[in-house]
XYZ file of N, CA and C in Angstrom:
534
model
N 0.514 -1.441 -0.379
C 0.224 -0.078 -0.239
C 0.726 1.079 0.047
N 0.101 2.097 -0.616
C 1.340 3.811 -0.256
C 0.606 3.928 0.188
N 1.581 5.500 0.331
C 1.289 6.292 1.542
C 0.719 7.826 0.445
N 0.518 8.743 1.936
C 0.138 10.046 0.593
C 0.989 10.523 -0.392
N 2.749 10.695 0.363
C 3.181 10.713 -0.627
C 4.048 9.977 -2.013
N 3.812 8.737 -1.530
C 3.845 7.563 -2.651
C 2.886 8.291 -3.642
N 1.705 8.364 -3.096
C 0.916 8.526 -4.541
C 0.701 9.951 -4.895
N 1.275 10.593 -4.307
C 1.374 12.091 -5.077
C 2.606 11.887 -5.922
N 3.105 11.270 -5.539
C 4.835 10.731 -6.791
C 4.275 10.615 -7.667
N 3.344 9.332 -7.887
C 3.595 8.167 -8.519
C 2.216 9.574 -9.457
N 1.123 9.896 -9.254
C 0.601 10.634 -9.849
C 1.068 11.809 -10.589
N 1.994 12.218 -10.345
C 3.605 13.190 -10.578
C 4.147 12.567 -11.699
N 4.372 11.195 -11.429
C 5.272 10.659 -12.776
C 3.891 10.468 -13.571
N 3.052 9.924 -13.309
C 1.901 9.811 -14.555
C 1.669 11.025 -15.356
N 1.709 12.281 -14.412
C 1.421 13.230 -15.755
C 2.545 13.740 -16.042
N 3.480 13.771 -15.697
C 4.693 13.894 -16.587
C 5.246 13.362 -17.708
N 4.290 11.347 -17.118
C 4.812 10.984 -18.836
C 4.051 11.564 -19.795
N 1.994 11.589 -19.604
C 1.283 12.109 -20.198
C 1.315 13.194 -21.186
N 2.435 14.375 -20.126
C 2.588 15.326 -21.227
C 3.665 15.501 -21.512
N 4.657 14.337 -21.327
C 5.191 14.759 -22.757
C 5.208 13.611 -23.241
N 4.653 12.519 -23.669
C 3.428 11.764 -25.340
C 2.821 12.679 -25.450
N 2.693 13.642 -24.784
C 1.265 14.250 -25.549
C 2.227 15.538 -26.751
N 3.540 15.871 -25.273
C 3.805 17.216 -26.283
C 4.809 16.064 -27.707
N 5.094 15.497 -27.546
C 6.119 14.724 -28.109
C 5.247 14.016 -29.107
N 3.996 13.437 -29.266
C 3.929 12.557 -30.566
C 2.811 13.651 -31.368
N 1.834 14.025 -30.229
C 0.405 15.334 -31.418
C 1.268 15.757 -32.936
N 2.246 16.857 -31.687
C 2.330 18.004 -33.024
C 2.826 16.996 -34.562
N 3.754 16.122 -34.530
C 3.772 15.873 -35.298
C 2.657 14.224 -36.463
N 2.013 14.574 -35.020
C 0.628 13.189 -35.497
C -0.101 14.080 -36.480
N -0.610 15.297 -36.328
C -1.636 16.768 -36.549
C -0.966 17.062 -38.269
N 0.595 17.127 -38.211
C 1.111 17.154 -39.529
C 1.190 16.641 -40.209
N 1.758 15.617 -40.101
C 0.977 14.170 -40.894
C -0.459 13.856 -41.040
N -1.339 14.135 -40.333
C -2.573 13.814 -40.416
C -3.009 15.316 -41.827
N -2.679 16.499 -41.817
C -2.529 17.461 -42.321
C -2.197 17.857 -43.952
N -0.952 16.932 -43.999
C -0.120 16.779 -44.902
C -1.322 15.942 -46.265
N -1.703 14.982 -45.661
C -2.400 13.446 -46.650
C -3.659 14.215 -46.820
N -4.481 15.450 -45.341
C -5.219 15.296 -46.698
C -4.792 16.244 -47.813
N -3.705 17.634 -48.025
C -3.769 18.797 -48.775
C -2.369 17.552 -49.390
N -2.345 16.973 -49.722
C -2.193 16.263 -50.485
C -2.665 15.822 -51.743
N -4.303 15.318 -51.528
C -5.206 15.997 -52.551
C -5.372 16.878 -53.557
N -4.691 17.601 -53.134
C -5.196 18.825 -53.321
C -3.448 19.378 -54.414
N -2.816 19.196 -54.490
C -1.524 18.477 -54.611
C -0.026 17.949 -54.745
N 0.957 17.651 -55.346
C 1.622 16.804 -54.829
C 2.444 17.063 -54.858
N 3.555 15.933 -54.274
C 4.270 17.029 -53.370
C 5.948 17.814 -53.631
N 6.462 18.705 -53.449
C 6.795 19.517 -54.202
C 6.779 20.654 -55.474
N 5.329 20.450 -55.107
C 4.444 21.652 -56.083
C 3.277 21.775 -55.300
N 2.665 23.667 -55.859
C 1.979 24.262 -55.929
C 0.156 24.035 -55.550
N -0.063 24.027 -54.859
C -1.474 23.833 -55.101
C -2.633 24.094 -53.973
N -3.392 25.050 -55.232
C -3.982 26.023 -54.868
C -5.658 26.306 -54.716
N -6.543 25.892 -53.368
C -7.905 25.114 -52.968
C -8.507 26.602 -53.209
N -9.462 26.132 -54.227
C -10.444 27.260 -54.246
C -10.667 27.472 -52.503
N -11.810 28.393 -52.271
C -11.911 29.317 -51.639
C -12.331 28.425 -50.017
N -12.639 28.850 -48.902
C -13.337 27.670 -48.356
C -14.392 27.809 -47.807
N -15.754 27.200 -47.958
C -17.299 27.084 -47.642
C -17.285 26.209 -46.598
N -18.375 26.329 -46.112
C -19.022 24.929 -45.158
C -18.611 24.210 -45.163
N -19.358 23.454 -46.710
C -19.921 22.229 -47.504
C -18.077 21.841 -47.589
N -17.205 22.966 -47.916
C -15.715 22.368 -49.478
C -13.851 23.349 -47.992
N -13.963 21.937 -47.100
C -12.844 22.064 -46.233
C -12.138 21.753 -46.531
N -10.805 21.462 -46.870
C -10.127 20.494 -46.315
C -8.885 20.453 -45.291
N -8.786 22.009 -44.771
C -8.073 21.058 -43.474
C -8.707 22.081 -41.986
N -8.567 21.802 -40.805
C -10.511 22.181 -40.095
C -10.279 23.376 -39.571
N -11.266 24.627 -39.843
C -11.418 25.884 -39.479
C -9.904 26.620 -40.351
N -10.514 27.013 -41.322
C -9.705 27.717 -42.193
C -10.878 28.962 -42.625
N -10.015 30.380 -42.437
C -10.662 31.146 -42.508
C -11.764 31.712 -43.635
N -12.754 31.746 -44.336
C -13.949 32.391 -45.336
C -13.001 32.880 -46.563
N -12.575 34.399 -45.196
C -11.636 34.925 -45.769
C -10.737 35.037 -46.527
N -10.027 34.029 -46.738
C -8.553 33.674 -47.583
C -8.150 32.808 -48.247
N -7.242 32.386 -49.280
C -7.226 32.316 -49.756
C -6.003 31.323 -49.883
N -5.938 29.936 -49.943
C -4.673 29.080 -49.571
C -4.285 28.317 -50.792
N -3.216 28.647 -50.954
C -2.122 27.868 -51.056
C -0.813 27.040 -50.831
N -0.874 25.688 -51.003
C 0.090 25.279 -50.956
C 1.315 24.589 -50.667
N 2.003 23.679 -49.897
C 3.450 22.631 -51.344
C 3.600 21.638 -49.615
N 3.643 20.611 -49.783
C 3.999 19.569 -49.550
C 5.089 19.907 -50.133
N 6.617 19.620 -48.854
C 8.456 19.832 -49.641
C 8.559 18.394 -49.204
N 9.676 17.674 -50.316
C 9.923 16.877 -49.378
C 11.710 17.280 -49.625
N 12.517 17.161 -49.116
C 14.122 17.957 -48.976
C 14.795 16.417 -49.534
N 14.262 15.316 -49.756
C 15.679 13.762 -49.791
C 16.049 13.902 -50.592
N 15.440 15.076 -52.059
C 16.438 14.641 -53.460
C 17.240 15.694 -53.757
N 16.875 16.962 -52.853
C 17.818 17.666 -52.874
C 16.639 18.862 -52.327
N 17.985 20.896 -52.404
C 16.794 21.690 -52.267
C 15.353 21.424 -52.195
N 14.749 22.901 -51.970
C 13.511 23.246 -52.746
C 12.778 24.823 -52.893
N 13.376 25.074 -53.788
C 12.968 26.656 -54.742
C 11.384 26.883 -54.105
N 10.644 27.939 -53.456
C 9.590 27.768 -53.106
C 9.389 30.138 -53.551
N 8.030 30.115 -54.235
C 8.179 31.958 -55.075
C 6.893 32.383 -54.754
N 6.799 34.004 -55.172
C 5.626 33.863 -54.284
C 5.988 35.657 -54.905
N 5.342 36.012 -56.197
C 5.075 37.030 -57.084
C 4.113 38.494 -56.688
N 4.303 39.003 -56.335
C 3.453 40.024 -55.388
C 1.686 39.752 -56.218
N 1.327 39.887 -55.701
C -0.322 39.592 -55.136
C -1.219 40.323 -55.244
N -2.475 40.386 -56.053
C -3.115 42.376 -55.403
C -4.533 41.567 -55.059
N -3.474 41.532 -54.091
C -4.782 41.629 -52.520
C -4.422 42.631 -51.186
N -5.580 42.316 -50.258
C -4.698 43.769 -49.860
C -3.763 42.577 -48.344
N -2.996 42.018 -48.295
C -2.071 40.894 -47.224
C -1.942 40.146 -47.873
N -0.700 39.579 -47.764
C -0.712 37.643 -48.489
C 0.308 37.520 -47.652
N 1.089 36.120 -47.168
C 1.956 36.353 -46.494
C 2.964 34.873 -46.390
N 3.790 34.071 -46.989
C 4.025 32.875 -46.872
C 4.551 32.611 -45.726
N 4.382 31.512 -45.277
C 4.617 30.520 -43.896
C 5.306 29.327 -44.425
N 6.797 28.703 -43.912
C 6.659 27.347 -43.631
C 7.150 26.326 -42.785
N 6.723 25.604 -42.335
C 6.569 24.800 -41.160
C 7.296 23.329 -41.092
N 7.804 22.641 -40.262
C 8.640 21.701 -40.529
C 7.143 20.873 -40.495
N 7.992 19.681 -40.261
C 7.307 18.194 -40.027
C 6.470 18.260 -38.832
N 6.854 19.482 -37.389
C 6.875 18.814 -36.428
C 5.676 20.463 -35.822
N 4.831 20.729 -37.310
C 4.337 21.888 -37.077
C 4.953 23.220 -36.278
N 6.279 23.412 -36.706
C 7.508 24.347 -36.226
C 7.150 25.410 -37.429
N 6.810 26.334 -36.985
C 7.633 28.004 -37.720
C 8.785 28.363 -38.317
N 8.665 27.944 -39.320
C 10.364 28.042 -39.484
C 10.488 29.286 -40.515
N 10.103 29.801 -40.934
C 9.778 31.361 -41.374
C 8.670 31.510 -42.443
N 8.605 33.018 -42.366
C 7.127 33.741 -42.385
C 7.861 34.252 -43.147
N 6.949 35.638 -43.467
C 6.802 36.594 -44.500
C 5.759 37.481 -45.082
N 5.649 38.477 -44.990
C 3.932 38.346 -45.869
C 4.829 39.751 -46.686
N 3.995 40.472 -47.575
C 3.536 41.546 -48.771
C 4.461 42.520 -48.256
N 4.771 43.532 -46.504
C 5.058 43.689 -46.376
C 6.410 43.914 -46.370
N 6.450 42.330 -45.744
C 7.837 42.398 -45.860
C 8.910 42.086 -47.449
N 7.968 42.122 -47.757
C 8.567 41.797 -49.441
C 8.423 42.990 -50.377
N 8.310 44.195 -49.548
C 7.880 45.772 -50.400
C 7.569 45.778 -51.958
N 6.562 45.001 -51.606
C 6.157 44.898 -53.167
C 6.382 43.886 -54.274
N 7.827 43.447 -53.947
C 8.568 42.891 -55.184
C 7.918 41.166 -54.462
N 9.042 40.270 -55.372
C 8.376 38.887 -55.213
C 9.220 37.982 -53.678
N 8.896 37.028 -53.838
C 9.685 36.753 -52.512
C 9.847 34.920 -52.988
N 11.192 34.755 -52.786
C 11.651 33.515 -53.723
C 12.582 32.768 -52.865
N 12.994 32.350 -51.817
C 13.543 31.605 -51.155
C 14.412 29.957 -51.692
N 14.947 29.221 -50.447
C 15.068 27.676 -51.349
C 15.330 27.674 -49.588
N 14.133 25.035 -49.838
C 14.608 25.388 -48.451
C 15.105 24.365 -48.644
N 15.919 24.169 -47.255
C 17.295 22.619 -47.918
C 17.738 21.908 -46.644
N 17.840 21.010 -46.600
C 18.969 20.968 -45.372
C 20.340 20.729 -44.972
N 20.876 20.802 -43.366
C 22.075 21.005 -44.157
C 23.210 20.318 -44.482
N 24.247 21.186 -45.506
C 24.762 20.333 -46.236
C 24.438 20.051 -47.678
N 22.965 20.462 -47.594
C 22.412 20.922 -49.565
C 23.239 22.234 -50.029
N 23.854 22.247 -51.011
C 24.402 23.126 -52.303
C 22.892 24.102 -52.051
N 23.596 25.311 -52.183
C 21.501 26.093 -52.653
C 22.484 27.294 -53.731
N 22.618 28.173 -54.704
C 23.177 29.997 -54.682
C 23.220 30.434 -54.032
N 24.715 30.726 -54.273
C 25.177 31.991 -53.721
C 23.635 33.331 -53.460
N 23.784 33.909 -53.275
C 22.586 35.271 -52.769
C 21.155 35.007 -52.896
N 21.056 33.426 -52.706
C 19.803 33.232 -52.765
C 19.069 32.605 -51.075
N 17.598 33.649 -50.222
C 17.763 32.834 -49.078
C 17.114 32.137 -49.101
N 17.417 30.994 -48.230
C 18.468 29.685 -47.815
C 17.126 29.725 -46.040
N 16.941 28.208 -46.056
C 15.890 28.318 -45.065
C 16.886 27.346 -44.694
N 16.894 26.852 -43.553
C 17.600 25.450 -43.358
C 16.905 24.765 -42.018
N 16.613 23.689 -42.472
C 15.338 22.861 -41.710
C 16.230 21.066 -41.449
N 15.464 20.592 -40.545
C 16.111 19.851 -39.816
C 15.832 18.473 -39.988
N 14.351 18.343 -41.303
C 13.851 17.257 -41.751
C 13.382 17.107 -43.284
N 13.199 15.918 -43.176
C 12.756 16.167 -44.736
C 11.529 17.235 -45.118
N 10.562 17.141 -44.934
C 8.726 16.745 -45.154
C 8.596 18.238 -44.263
N 7.833 18.944 -44.858
C 7.199 20.415 -44.182
C 6.044 20.863 -44.774
N 5.980 21.864 -44.632
C 4.206 22.582 -45.589
C 4.851 24.106 -45.845
N 4.673 24.417 -46.292
C 4.490 25.962 -47.763
C 3.379 26.046 -47.174
N 2.682 27.041 -46.702
C 1.491 28.329 -46.349
C 1.277 29.353 -47.648
N 0.810 29.241 -47.860
C 0.580 31.239 -48.554
C -0.555 31.341 -48.145
N -0.509 32.575 -47.785
C -2.239 33.264 -47.059
C -2.698 34.368 -47.623
N -4.237 34.652 -48.373
C -3.934 35.558 -49.210
C -5.026 36.220 -48.702
N -5.790 37.718 -48.419
C -6.890 37.827 -47.734
C -7.339 38.086 -48.913
N -9.124 37.515 -49.501
C -9.497 37.995 -50.243
C -11.121 39.156 -49.839
N -10.552 39.803 -49.531
C -12.286 41.155 -49.183
C -13.082 40.769 -49.887
N -14.024 40.389 -50.539
C -15.061 40.413 -51.475
C -15.005 39.536 -52.426
N -15.859 37.851 -51.979
C -15.613 36.822 -52.776
C -15.363 37.683 -54.893
N -16.644 38.421 -54.687
C -16.043 39.018 -55.980
C -14.549 39.365 -56.716
N -13.420 39.582 -55.429
C -12.265 40.066 -56.083
C -11.669 38.448 -56.149
N -12.119 37.363 -56.235
C -11.330 35.922 -56.202
C -10.628 35.714 -57.557
N -11.409 35.927 -58.556
C -10.374 35.699 -59.605
C -9.060 35.955 -59.852
N -9.848 37.691 -60.280
C -8.423 38.086 -59.866
C -6.708 38.034 -59.280
N -7.932 37.670 -57.889
C -6.242 37.446 -56.964
C -5.956 35.627 -57.378
N -6.746 34.843 -58.171
C -6.675 33.721 -58.522
C -5.183 33.427 -58.947
N -5.881 34.343 -59.584
C -4.966 34.139 -61.350
C -3.433 35.015 -60.504
N -3.320 35.543 -59.910
C -2.384 35.783 -59.565
C -1.157 35.016 -58.633
N -1.852 34.395 -57.391
C -1.606 32.942 -56.661
C -1.329 32.474 -57.384
N -2.161 31.985 -58.771
C -1.005 30.585 -59.734
C 0.237 30.926 -60.088
N 0.748 31.891 -60.436
C 2.127 32.256 -60.295
C 2.850 31.568 -59.014
N 2.953 31.774 -57.930
C 3.274 31.190 -57.110
C 4.100 29.791 -57.123
N 4.715 29.693 -56.949
C 5.320 28.027 -57.814
C 6.722 27.564 -56.307
N 6.677 26.140 -56.361
C 6.827 25.299 -55.706
C 7.320 24.258 -56.380
N 8.925 23.615 -56.267
C 9.771 22.705 -56.889
C 10.655 22.326 -56.956
N 11.376 21.481 -57.230
C 13.311 21.187 -57.111
C 13.692 22.319 -57.098
N 14.779 22.786 -56.725
C 15.521 24.028 -57.013
C 16.471 23.477 -58.456
N 16.243 24.465 -59.404
C 16.032 24.340 -60.533
C 15.267 24.586 -61.961
N 14.381 23.582 -60.922
C 13.491 22.870 -61.995
C 11.826 23.818 -61.554
N 11.716 24.157 -62.376
C 10.809 25.379 -61.798
C 9.372 24.551 -62.524
N 7.898 24.949 -61.884
C 7.193 24.055 -62.311
C 6.882 24.860 -63.380
N 5.584 24.207 -64.137
C 5.149 24.863 -65.269
C 4.127 25.572 -64.791
N 2.945 26.445 -65.405
C 2.663 27.409 -64.529
C 1.627 26.340 -65.752
């Protein structure tokens, strides 16, 4: 029979184990599930452009109906991947890159870009990238690049959609066709 102090130590140990297990497993599991759903939108190392979300049409949980989403599931196993985003005629847009454990490793928006394009390389340590190309080094092969674009009114979506389709994701040196 455990004494009260023994129960306190036992409960604290179980709580710590549960906390550690949850923090170690949940991010990777959630990203794996999200990437599985998003892969239906576009293949790996390809930029996919989802239609505006509605109550009936959602790829991910709780998307904003005011945002247009373009995504790239990237895999660096074969080498660096290039992400490009040309200026988009919208009040706001951003590019975020997440590693396979949901950590945000890069974030830029249209204000940071000063009206110009964004062009970055995603690479693992030791993978060569051209000099002068902004490079984001990741500790894992897989992850997600996400372009979010504010669509102020549904009528503006067609023009914004045309602009965002110039965004690209491809192995470095092999820009995908438009």
